[in-house]
Amino acid sequence: MQIPKRISYKLALVFLILGIVPMTLVGVTAYFVARDTMAETYIEQFVQRVARDTTVNLETSLNSMRVGTELLAGSTNLRGNVYDLASYERVEDEYIRALERIRSDLNNSVEIFGNADLLAVVALEGRIIVTSNRARRGIQTGRLKDNTDNRLFTDLQSNPLADEDLSSRSWWPAVASGKPAVIDWGIERVVQEAYGYPKFLDDQSNEVDKNRRKNPEAYSFGFAKGIPLSETNSEDGESEVIQAVLVAFFNWRSIQDLLNRVNDDFEERSTQFPSGYTFLFANDLDTIIAHKYPDLYSSELVKDHGLKILHDKMDQAPGRLGYMYYDFRGEKVAAFAPVPTTGWELGFGINKADYLEATYH
């Protein structure tokens, strides 16, 4: 039986639709899936590259501070002058002159470092013997902002920090035993006593502290190194015989400013990812110690932001390197990388809307 031409045309059209349309849908779906996959792969590689590059710059800056502290601690002048202190009573002229020479060395180093708030020579029991009294350059807040002579105090006798006890600090036992130590991030009381930095940059006294905009300049971190008796340096992390400890407190603004430069570059110059910004966690991988939004200082990923998944991801990632998608003030993708000198963890993230915009337009 012969099928009429009109019906055969219709059947051909039906078979054509049944065959081509699914194939077209599969092709279109595959295209979008491939495009999305490529977009995600690109953005994952991108945020990881920025995180690693920023970490290298941060590590270079931190390492210069650490090495500078260690070189000063092992310098011939400082070792000799600290040794002289043990030969005299505190009331003797020779003792006072040795203190003056030490303070001069510390002041010169504050000038060289540029971002050091305070340098101190500390006895092995934790008592501050002498500190620098030259203020850090470029002070933006605090009672020394308009100080014309750039001094924390006038002379040895007026030093309010002399005899302060640092032995209760968490980092003290290690350095007192002869090992170098990283000084924890935070607000250091002896630095505050010298500079009087305000903790907040706003006047919202009716707000709870955790919601207020913190002042990066009020925070510090640092390095501590034993002042050895001889020129021989310890190797492989072994302890060395020391006669006192050099403590260097660096101002946190130097670190936050370094990260802000990355943030500004993305906000002002990046046409694709203007929301890109950096942040920094303490070595517990939980406490936020630097951020585009200073109100987040001291807040915790797990307790305050419900981001245990991000904490665990950093903790479990090989070499603490990786990336993750998550929601924090909007959907984001972020990469993270360790900072070897201090044990901190640096992150760099962008808003999901940014890379979707770049992908689909």
mmCIF file of C-alpha atoms in Angstrom:
data_model
loop_
_atom_site.group_PDB
_atom_site.id
_atom_site.type_symbol
_atom_site.label_atom_id
_atom_site.label_comp_id
_atom_site.label_asym_id
_atom_site.label_seq_id
_atom_site.Cartn_x
_atom_site.Cartn_y
_atom_site.Cartn_z
ATOM 1 C CA MET A 1 0.000 0.000 0.000
ATOM 2 C CA GLN A 2 1.419 3.342 -1.008
ATOM 3 C CA ILE A 3 1.413 6.137 1.573
ATOM 4 C CA PRO A 4 0.020 9.378 0.195
ATOM 5 C CA LYS A 5 2.617 12.017 -0.385
ATOM 6 C CA ARG A 6 1.018 14.442 2.077
ATOM 7 C CA ILE A 7 1.159 11.844 4.867
ATOM 8 C CA SER A 8 4.720 10.804 3.980
ATOM 9 C CA TYR A 9 5.831 14.422 4.209
ATOM 10 C CA LYS A 10 4.231 14.692 7.638
ATOM 11 C CA LEU A 11 5.841 11.469 8.840
ATOM 12 C CA ALA A 12 9.219 12.642 7.562
ATOM 13 C CA LEU A 13 8.755 15.905 9.407
ATOM 14 C CA VAL A 14 7.828 14.080 12.624
ATOM 15 C CA PHE A 15 10.875 11.796 12.382
ATOM 16 C CA LEU A 16 13.042 14.806 11.598
ATOM 17 C CA ILE A 17 11.771 16.650 14.671
ATOM 18 C CA LEU A 18 12.087 13.568 16.862
ATOM 19 C CA GLY A 19 15.670 13.110 15.725
ATOM 20 C CA ILE A 20 17.080 16.586 15.325
ATOM 21 C CA VAL A 21 15.489 18.365 18.247
ATOM 22 C CA PRO A 22 16.871 16.011 20.950
ATOM 23 C CA MET A 23 20.262 16.125 19.257
ATOM 24 C CA THR A 24 20.084 19.918 19.234
ATOM 25 C CA LEU A 25 19.055 20.047 22.878
ATOM 26 C CA VAL A 26 21.901 17.724 23.807
ATOM 27 C CA GLY A 27 24.302 19.871 21.830
ATOM 28 C CA VAL A 28 23.105 23.120 23.385
ATOM 29 C CA THR A 29 23.167 21.608 26.878
ATOM 30 C CA ALA A 30 26.657 20.267 26.299
ATOM 31 C CA TYR A 31 27.773 23.670 25.091
ATOM 32 C CA PHE A 32 26.528 25.440 28.205
ATOM 33 C CA VAL A 33 27.910 22.764 30.502
ATOM 34 C CA ALA A 34 31.299 22.964 28.782
ATOM 35 C CA ARG A 35 31.228 26.753 28.914
ATOM 36 C CA ASP A 36 30.338 26.755 32.619
ATOM 37 C CA THR A 37 32.998 24.145 33.335
ATOM 38 C CA MET A 38 35.648 26.145 31.499
ATOM 39 C CA ALA A 39 34.526 29.305 33.285
ATOM 40 C CA GLU A 40 34.769 27.619 36.669
ATOM 41 C CA THR A 41 38.148 26.109 35.839
ATOM 42 C CA TYR A 42 39.423 29.512 34.753
ATOM 43 C CA ILE A 43 38.168 31.316 37.845
ATOM 44 C CA GLU A 44 39.518 28.629 40.167
ATOM 45 C CA GLN A 45 42.946 28.909 38.579
ATOM 46 C CA PHE A 46 42.722 32.697 38.640
ATOM 47 C CA VAL A 47 41.932 33.080 42.362
ATOM 48 C CA GLN A 48 44.597 30.534 43.248
ATOM 49 C CA ARG A 49 47.200 32.413 41.226
ATOM 50 C CA VAL A 50 46.335 35.743 42.882
ATOM 51 C CA ALA A 51 46.413 34.127 46.346
ATOM 52 C CA ARG A 52 49.837 32.602 45.705
ATOM 53 C CA ASP A 53 51.272 35.801 44.219
ATOM 54 C CA THR A 54 49.981 37.914 47.105
ATOM 55 C CA THR A 55 51.387 35.408 49.586
ATOM 56 C CA VAL A 56 54.817 35.682 47.973
ATOM 57 C CA ASN A 57 54.755 39.480 48.368
ATOM 58 C CA LEU A 58 53.553 39.220 51.957
ATOM 59 C CA GLU A 59 56.140 36.585 52.783
ATOM 60 C CA THR A 60 58.909 38.752 51.329
ATOM 61 C CA SER A 61 57.892 41.668 53.547
ATOM 62 C CA LEU A 62 57.568 39.508 56.676
ATOM 63 C CA ASN A 63 60.841 37.757 56.026
ATOM 64 C CA SER A 64 62.684 41.089 55.813
ATOM 65 C CA MET A 65 61.315 42.015 59.255
ATOM 66 C CA ARG A 66 62.282 38.645 60.708
ATOM 67 C CA VAL A 67 65.782 38.692 59.237
ATOM 68 C CA GLY A 68 66.282 42.311 60.323
ATOM 69 C CA THR A 69 65.344 41.372 63.886
ATOM 70 C CA GLU A 70 67.722 38.418 63.895
ATOM 71 C CA LEU A 71 70.592 40.448 62.437
ATOM 72 C CA LEU A 72 70.137 43.144 65.076
ATOM 73 C CA ALA A 73 70.001 40.540 67.855
ATOM 74 C CA GLY A 74 73.282 39.034 66.675
ATOM 75 C CA SER A 75 75.094 42.303 65.964
ATOM 76 C CA THR A 76 78.440 42.889 67.652
ATOM 77 C CA ASN A 77 77.394 46.252 69.138
ATOM 78 C CA LEU A 78 74.224 44.983 70.750
ATOM 79 C CA ARG A 79 75.809 41.815 72.076
ATOM 80 C CA GLY A 80 78.718 43.756 73.558
ATOM 81 C CA ASN A 81 76.576 46.435 75.174
ATOM 82 C CA VAL A 82 74.174 43.893 76.681
ATOM 83 C CA TYR A 83 77.160 41.966 78.009
ATOM 84 C CA ASP A 84 78.451 45.169 79.637
ATOM 85 C CA LEU A 85 75.205 45.538 81.587
ATOM 86 C CA ALA A 86 75.994 42.380 83.537
ATOM 87 C CA SER A 87 79.297 43.888 84.699
ATOM 88 C CA TYR A 88 77.800 46.863 86.543
ATOM 89 C CA GLU A 89 75.113 47.757 89.026
ATOM 90 C CA ARG A 90 72.052 49.538 87.692
ATOM 91 C CA VAL A 91 72.990 52.765 89.507
ATOM 92 C CA GLU A 92 76.545 52.947 88.100
ATOM 93 C CA ASP A 93 77.428 55.408 85.346
ATOM 94 C CA GLU A 94 78.883 52.656 83.175
ATOM 95 C CA TYR A 95 75.560 50.815 83.301
ATOM 96 C CA ILE A 96 73.669 53.965 82.269
ATOM 97 C CA ARG A 97 76.073 54.590 79.405
ATOM 98 C CA ALA A 98 75.630 51.013 78.164
ATOM 99 C CA LEU A 99 71.859 51.526 78.258
ATOM 100 C CA GLU A 100 72.217 54.725 76.242
ATOM 101 C CA ARG A 101 74.276 52.919 73.601
ATOM 102 C CA ILE A 102 71.675 50.150 73.370
ATOM 103 C CA ARG A 103 68.851 52.648 73.048
ATOM 104 C CA SER A 104 70.742 54.446 70.277
ATOM 105 C CA ASP A 105 71.107 51.150 68.371
ATOM 106 C CA LEU A 106 67.406 50.402 68.823
ATOM 107 C CA ASN A 107 66.389 53.892 67.668
ATOM 108 C CA ASN A 108 68.528 53.594 64.551
ATOM 109 C CA SER A 109 66.888 50.256 63.780
ATOM 110 C CA VAL A 110 63.387 51.713 64.230
ATOM 111 C CA GLU A 111 64.336 54.262 61.595
ATOM 112 C CA ILE A 112 65.698 51.560 59.282
ATOM 113 C CA PHE A 113 62.719 49.230 59.697
ATOM 114 C CA GLY A 114 60.212 52.025 59.165
ATOM 115 C CA ASN A 115 57.265 49.924 60.360
ATOM 116 C CA ALA A 116 58.501 48.950 63.833
ATOM 117 C CA ASP A 117 56.570 50.484 66.722
ATOM 118 C CA LEU A 118 58.934 49.391 69.461
ATOM 119 C CA LEU A 119 62.186 47.500 69.949
ATOM 120 C CA ALA A 120 63.084 46.217 73.395
ATOM 121 C CA VAL A 121 65.917 44.360 75.092
ATOM 122 C CA VAL A 122 64.412 42.060 77.695
ATOM 123 C CA ALA A 123 66.076 40.127 80.521
ATOM 124 C CA LEU A 124 65.701 36.351 80.561
ATOM 125 C CA GLU A 125 63.168 36.526 83.372
ATOM 126 C CA GLY A 126 60.945 38.693 81.134
ATOM 127 C CA ARG A 127 61.713 42.175 82.503
ATOM 128 C CA ILE A 128 62.148 44.967 79.944
ATOM 129 C CA ILE A 129 65.620 46.469 80.381
ATOM 130 C CA VAL A 130 65.536 49.191 77.734
ATOM 131 C CA THR A 131 63.431 50.130 74.704
ATOM 132 C CA SER A 132 63.663 52.388 71.699
ATOM 133 C CA ASN A 133 62.102 55.806 72.211
ATOM 134 C CA ARG A 134 61.942 56.973 68.597
ATOM 135 C CA ALA A 135 58.410 56.785 67.242
ATOM 136 C CA ARG A 136 57.603 54.961 64.031
ATOM 137 C CA ARG A 137 57.295 57.121 60.927
ATOM 138 C CA GLY A 138 53.933 57.911 59.386
ATOM 139 C CA ILE A 139 51.749 57.568 62.488
ATOM 140 C CA GLN A 140 48.113 58.188 61.538
ATOM 141 C CA THR A 141 46.272 57.804 64.837
ATOM 142 C CA GLY A 142 47.118 57.927 68.534
ATOM 143 C CA ARG A 143 48.492 60.582 70.793
ATOM 144 C CA LEU A 144 51.801 60.773 68.858
ATOM 145 C CA LYS A 145 50.228 61.695 65.511
ATOM 146 C CA ASP A 146 51.228 65.352 65.888
ATOM 147 C CA ASN A 147 54.365 64.755 67.938
ATOM 148 C CA THR A 148 57.004 67.109 66.506
ATOM 149 C CA ASP A 149 60.085 65.605 68.185
ATOM 150 C CA ASN A 150 59.057 62.029 67.259
ATOM 151 C CA ARG A 151 59.889 60.589 70.689
ATOM 152 C CA LEU A 152 57.868 58.193 72.809
ATOM 153 C CA PHE A 153 59.434 59.608 75.979
ATOM 154 C CA THR A 154 62.323 61.924 76.747
ATOM 155 C CA ASP A 155 65.016 59.880 78.500
ATOM 156 C CA LEU A 156 65.844 56.584 80.194
ATOM 157 C CA GLN A 157 64.465 57.675 83.523
ATOM 158 C CA SER A 158 61.071 58.630 82.070
ATOM 159 C CA ASN A 159 60.597 55.369 80.147
ATOM 160 C CA PRO A 160 57.232 54.000 81.347
ATOM 161 C CA LEU A 161 58.008 50.594 79.866
ATOM 162 C CA ALA A 162 61.162 49.873 81.897
ATOM 163 C CA ASP A 163 60.692 46.814 84.132
ATOM 164 C CA GLU A 164 57.440 45.802 82.421
ATOM 165 C CA ASP A 165 57.092 42.006 82.512
ATOM 166 C CA LEU A 166 56.634 40.107 79.227
ATOM 167 C CA SER A 167 57.039 36.609 80.658
ATOM 168 C CA SER A 168 53.291 35.898 80.522
ATOM 169 C CA ARG A 169 53.163 36.202 76.739
ATOM 170 C CA SER A 170 52.467 32.934 74.926
ATOM 171 C CA TRP A 171 55.591 33.280 72.778
ATOM 172 C CA TRP A 172 57.960 33.992 75.680
ATOM 173 C CA PRO A 173 58.927 30.440 76.810
ATOM 174 C CA ALA A 174 60.274 29.541 73.364
ATOM 175 C CA VAL A 175 62.425 32.636 72.919
ATOM 176 C CA ALA A 176 63.674 32.560 76.533
ATOM 177 C CA SER A 177 64.961 29.061 75.863
ATOM 178 C CA GLY A 178 67.012 30.295 72.910
ATOM 179 C CA LYS A 179 64.653 29.740 69.973
ATOM 180 C CA PRO A 180 63.318 32.517 67.706
ATOM 181 C CA ALA A 181 59.609 33.237 68.082
ATOM 182 C CA VAL A 182 56.774 34.919 66.220
ATOM 183 C CA ILE A 183 54.861 37.413 68.361
ATOM 184 C CA ASP A 184 51.126 36.845 68.128
ATOM 185 C CA TRP A 185 48.864 39.298 66.300
ATOM 186 C CA GLY A 186 46.789 41.470 68.616
ATOM 187 C CA ILE A 187 46.704 44.641 70.665
ATOM 188 C CA GLU A 188 49.927 44.723 72.688
ATOM 189 C CA ARG A 189 49.651 46.581 75.970
ATOM 190 C CA VAL A 190 53.215 47.950 76.030
ATOM 191 C CA VAL A 191 52.842 49.337 72.512
ATOM 192 C CA GLN A 192 49.560 50.925 73.473
ATOM 193 C CA GLU A 193 51.160 52.454 76.550
ATOM 194 C CA ALA A 194 53.722 54.144 74.331
ATOM 195 C CA TYR A 195 51.517 55.231 71.411
ATOM 196 C CA GLY A 196 47.916 55.344 72.628
ATOM 197 C CA TYR A 197 46.388 54.118 69.373
ATOM 198 C CA PRO A 198 42.563 54.192 69.419
ATOM 199 C CA LYS A 199 41.066 50.737 68.963
ATOM 200 C CA PHE A 200 38.242 51.927 66.679
ATOM 201 C CA LEU A 201 37.977 54.243 63.682
ATOM 202 C CA ASP A 202 34.368 55.192 64.282
ATOM 203 C CA ASP A 203 32.324 56.981 66.913
ATOM 204 C CA GLN A 204 29.592 54.374 67.182
ATOM 205 C CA SER A 205 30.012 53.840 70.891
ATOM 206 C CA ASN A 206 26.481 52.447 71.082
ATOM 207 C CA GLU A 207 27.486 49.491 68.899
ATOM 208 C CA VAL A 208 28.963 46.300 70.319
ATOM 209 C CA ASP A 209 32.712 46.111 69.771
ATOM 210 C CA LYS A 210 32.570 43.286 67.258
ATOM 211 C CA ASN A 211 30.454 45.398 64.879
ATOM 212 C CA ARG A 212 32.689 48.453 64.992
ATOM 213 C CA ARG A 213 35.395 49.382 62.517
ATOM 214 C CA LYS A 214 38.720 48.436 64.086
ATOM 215 C CA ASN A 215 41.857 50.538 63.685
ATOM 216 C CA PRO A 216 44.639 48.466 62.045
ATOM 217 C CA GLU A 217 47.233 50.760 63.634
ATOM 218 C CA ALA A 218 46.166 49.653 67.111
ATOM 219 C CA TYR A 219 47.266 46.083 66.373
ATOM 220 C CA SER A 220 50.759 44.685 66.198
ATOM 221 C CA PHE A 221 52.757 41.490 65.715
ATOM 222 C CA GLY A 222 56.451 40.825 65.702
ATOM 223 C CA PHE A 223 59.509 38.687 66.159
ATOM 224 C CA ALA A 224 61.659 37.871 69.154
ATOM 225 C CA LYS A 225 65.215 36.543 69.094
ATOM 226 C CA GLY A 226 67.720 35.744 71.775
ATOM 227 C CA ILE A 227 70.811 37.959 71.996
ATOM 228 C CA PRO A 228 73.644 35.421 71.990
ATOM 229 C CA LEU A 229 76.804 35.510 74.040
ATOM 230 C CA SER A 230 78.954 34.632 71.026
ATOM 231 C CA GLU A 231 78.847 35.136 67.277
ATOM 232 C CA THR A 232 77.978 31.498 66.593
ATOM 233 C CA ASN A 233 74.395 31.062 65.447
ATOM 234 C CA SER A 234 72.231 28.065 66.182
ATOM 235 C CA GLU A 235 71.442 25.664 63.343
ATOM 236 C CA ASP A 236 68.552 23.308 62.668
ATOM 237 C CA GLY A 237 66.357 25.053 65.219
ATOM 238 C CA GLU A 238 68.650 24.184 68.127
ATOM 239 C CA SER A 239 68.714 26.508 71.117
ATOM 240 C CA GLU A 240 71.732 28.769 71.688
ATOM 241 C CA VAL A 241 73.148 30.286 74.833
ATOM 242 C CA ILE A 242 71.643 33.745 75.172
ATOM 243 C CA GLN A 243 72.132 36.633 77.572
ATOM 244 C CA ALA A 244 68.902 38.556 76.866
ATOM 245 C CA VAL A 245 66.108 38.772 74.293
ATOM 246 C CA LEU A 246 65.449 41.275 71.523
ATOM 247 C CA VAL A 247 61.734 41.890 70.970
ATOM 248 C CA ALA A 248 60.494 43.737 67.873
ATOM 249 C CA PHE A 249 56.870 44.891 67.673
ATOM 250 C CA PHE A 250 55.775 45.812 64.135
ATOM 251 C CA ASN A 251 52.682 47.850 63.379
ATOM 252 C CA TRP A 252 49.841 45.961 61.733
ATOM 253 C CA ARG A 253 49.038 48.787 59.329
ATOM 254 C CA SER A 254 52.033 47.759 57.226
ATOM 255 C CA ILE A 255 50.401 44.374 56.594
ATOM 256 C CA GLN A 256 46.870 45.655 56.099
ATOM 257 C CA ASP A 257 48.164 48.328 53.700
ATOM 258 C CA LEU A 258 49.966 45.685 51.642
ATOM 259 C CA LEU A 259 46.704 43.762 51.275
ATOM 260 C CA ASN A 260 44.738 46.961 50.641
ATOM 261 C CA ARG A 261 46.915 47.685 47.624
ATOM 262 C CA VAL A 262 45.763 44.400 46.095
ATOM 263 C CA ASN A 263 42.142 45.236 46.941
ATOM 264 C CA ASP A 264 42.459 48.717 45.431
ATOM 265 C CA ASP A 265 43.957 47.336 42.235
ATOM 266 C CA PHE A 266 40.913 45.137 41.702
ATOM 267 C CA GLU A 267 38.361 47.730 42.732
ATOM 268 C CA GLU A 268 39.838 50.505 40.592
ATOM 269 C CA ARG A 269 41.494 48.726 37.677
ATOM 270 C CA SER A 270 39.880 45.340 37.172
ATOM 271 C CA THR A 271 37.047 45.439 34.657
ATOM 272 C CA GLN A 272 36.318 41.728 35.090
ATOM 273 C CA PHE A 273 36.541 41.169 38.849
ATOM 274 C CA PRO A 274 36.194 44.473 40.721
ATOM 275 C CA SER A 275 35.003 42.692 43.869
ATOM 276 C CA GLY A 276 38.305 40.850 44.336
ATOM 277 C CA TYR A 277 39.819 41.290 47.806
ATOM 278 C CA THR A 278 42.220 39.654 50.233
ATOM 279 C CA PHE A 279 41.868 38.499 53.819
ATOM 280 C CA LEU A 280 44.096 36.855 56.384
ATOM 281 C CA PHE A 281 43.586 34.241 59.087
ATOM 282 C CA ALA A 282 45.711 33.575 62.157
ATOM 283 C CA ASN A 283 47.498 30.233 62.354
ATOM 284 C CA ASP A 284 44.393 28.691 63.940
ATOM 285 C CA LEU A 285 42.776 29.070 60.473
ATOM 286 C CA ASP A 286 39.787 30.576 62.245
ATOM 287 C CA THR A 287 40.512 34.089 63.555
ATOM 288 C CA ILE A 288 40.314 36.893 60.976
ATOM 289 C CA ILE A 289 43.298 39.215 61.428
ATOM 290 C CA ALA A 290 43.155 41.277 58.213
ATOM 291 C CA HIS A 291 40.225 42.067 55.958
ATOM 292 C CA LYS A 292 38.799 44.611 53.546
ATOM 293 C CA TYR A 293 36.194 45.236 56.241
ATOM 294 C CA PRO A 294 38.012 46.057 59.510
ATOM 295 C CA ASP A 295 34.888 45.387 61.555
ATOM 296 C CA LEU A 296 35.681 41.687 61.016
ATOM 297 C CA TYR A 297 38.984 41.812 62.929
ATOM 298 C CA SER A 298 39.090 39.154 65.679
ATOM 299 C CA SER A 299 35.886 37.501 64.485
ATOM 300 C CA GLU A 300 35.956 33.741 63.984
ATOM 301 C CA LEU A 301 34.986 31.694 60.955
ATOM 302 C CA VAL A 302 33.278 28.945 62.902
ATOM 303 C CA LYS A 303 31.621 30.703 65.833
ATOM 304 C CA ASP A 304 30.789 34.092 64.310
ATOM 305 C CA HIS A 305 30.239 33.284 60.629
ATOM 306 C CA GLY A 306 29.180 29.628 60.572
ATOM 307 C CA LEU A 307 31.913 28.752 58.054
ATOM 308 C CA LYS A 308 33.311 25.603 59.633
ATOM 309 C CA ILE A 309 33.364 24.107 56.153
ATOM 310 C CA LEU A 310 35.893 26.747 55.019
ATOM 311 C CA HIS A 311 38.010 26.252 58.152
ATOM 312 C CA ASP A 312 38.052 22.483 57.588
ATOM 313 C CA LYS A 313 38.823 22.888 53.903
ATOM 314 C CA MET A 314 41.937 24.967 54.686
ATOM 315 C CA ASP A 315 42.978 22.621 57.468
ATOM 316 C CA GLN A 316 42.679 19.491 55.342
ATOM 317 C CA ALA A 317 43.979 20.814 52.022
ATOM 318 C CA PRO A 318 47.407 19.446 51.037
ATOM 319 C CA GLY A 319 49.959 22.117 51.867
ATOM 320 C CA ARG A 320 47.008 24.308 52.950
ATOM 321 C CA LEU A 321 46.588 25.322 49.293
ATOM 322 C CA GLY A 322 43.218 25.258 47.567
ATOM 323 C CA TYR A 323 39.970 27.008 46.729
ATOM 324 C CA MET A 324 36.319 26.873 47.732
ATOM 325 C CA TYR A 325 32.863 28.170 46.856
ATOM 326 C CA TYR A 326 30.912 29.498 49.810
ATOM 327 C CA ASP A 327 28.442 32.148 50.921
ATOM 328 C CA PHE A 328 29.581 35.130 52.971
ATOM 329 C CA ARG A 329 27.886 38.472 52.359
ATOM 330 C CA GLY A 330 26.968 36.954 48.996
ATOM 331 C CA GLU A 331 28.150 33.926 47.010
ATOM 332 C CA LYS A 332 31.917 33.831 46.541
ATOM 333 C CA VAL A 333 34.774 31.735 45.314
ATOM 334 C CA ALA A 334 38.065 32.079 47.179
ATOM 335 C CA ALA A 335 41.518 30.557 47.148
ATOM 336 C CA PHE A 336 43.848 30.241 50.120
ATOM 337 C CA ALA A 337 47.579 29.773 50.673
ATOM 338 C CA PRO A 338 49.859 29.555 53.741
ATOM 339 C CA VAL A 339 52.288 32.258 54.882
ATOM 340 C CA PRO A 340 55.347 30.250 56.002
ATOM 341 C CA THR A 341 57.123 32.853 58.168
ATOM 342 C CA THR A 342 54.195 33.309 60.549
ATOM 343 C CA GLY A 343 51.881 30.357 59.918
ATOM 344 C CA TRP A 344 49.006 32.611 58.852
ATOM 345 C CA GLU A 345 46.694 31.733 55.971
ATOM 346 C CA LEU A 346 45.969 34.209 53.185
ATOM 347 C CA GLY A 347 42.779 34.168 51.168
ATOM 348 C CA PHE A 348 41.659 35.916 48.007
ATOM 349 C CA GLY A 349 38.042 35.879 46.879
ATOM 350 C CA ILE A 350 35.684 37.372 44.332
ATOM 351 C CA ASN A 351 31.913 37.548 44.153
ATOM 352 C CA LYS A 352 30.261 34.843 42.080
ATOM 353 C CA ALA A 353 28.310 37.558 40.235
ATOM 354 C CA ASP A 354 31.600 38.936 38.897
ATOM 355 C CA TYR A 355 32.714 35.822 37.102
ATOM 356 C CA LEU A 356 29.186 35.020 35.933
ATOM 357 C CA GLU A 357 29.063 38.491 34.385
ATOM 358 C CA ALA A 358 32.420 37.902 32.704
ATOM 359 C CA THR A 359 31.303 34.496 31.461
ATOM 360 C CA TYR A 360 27.923 35.344 30.000
ATOM 361 C CA HIS A 361 28.647 38.779 28.510
#
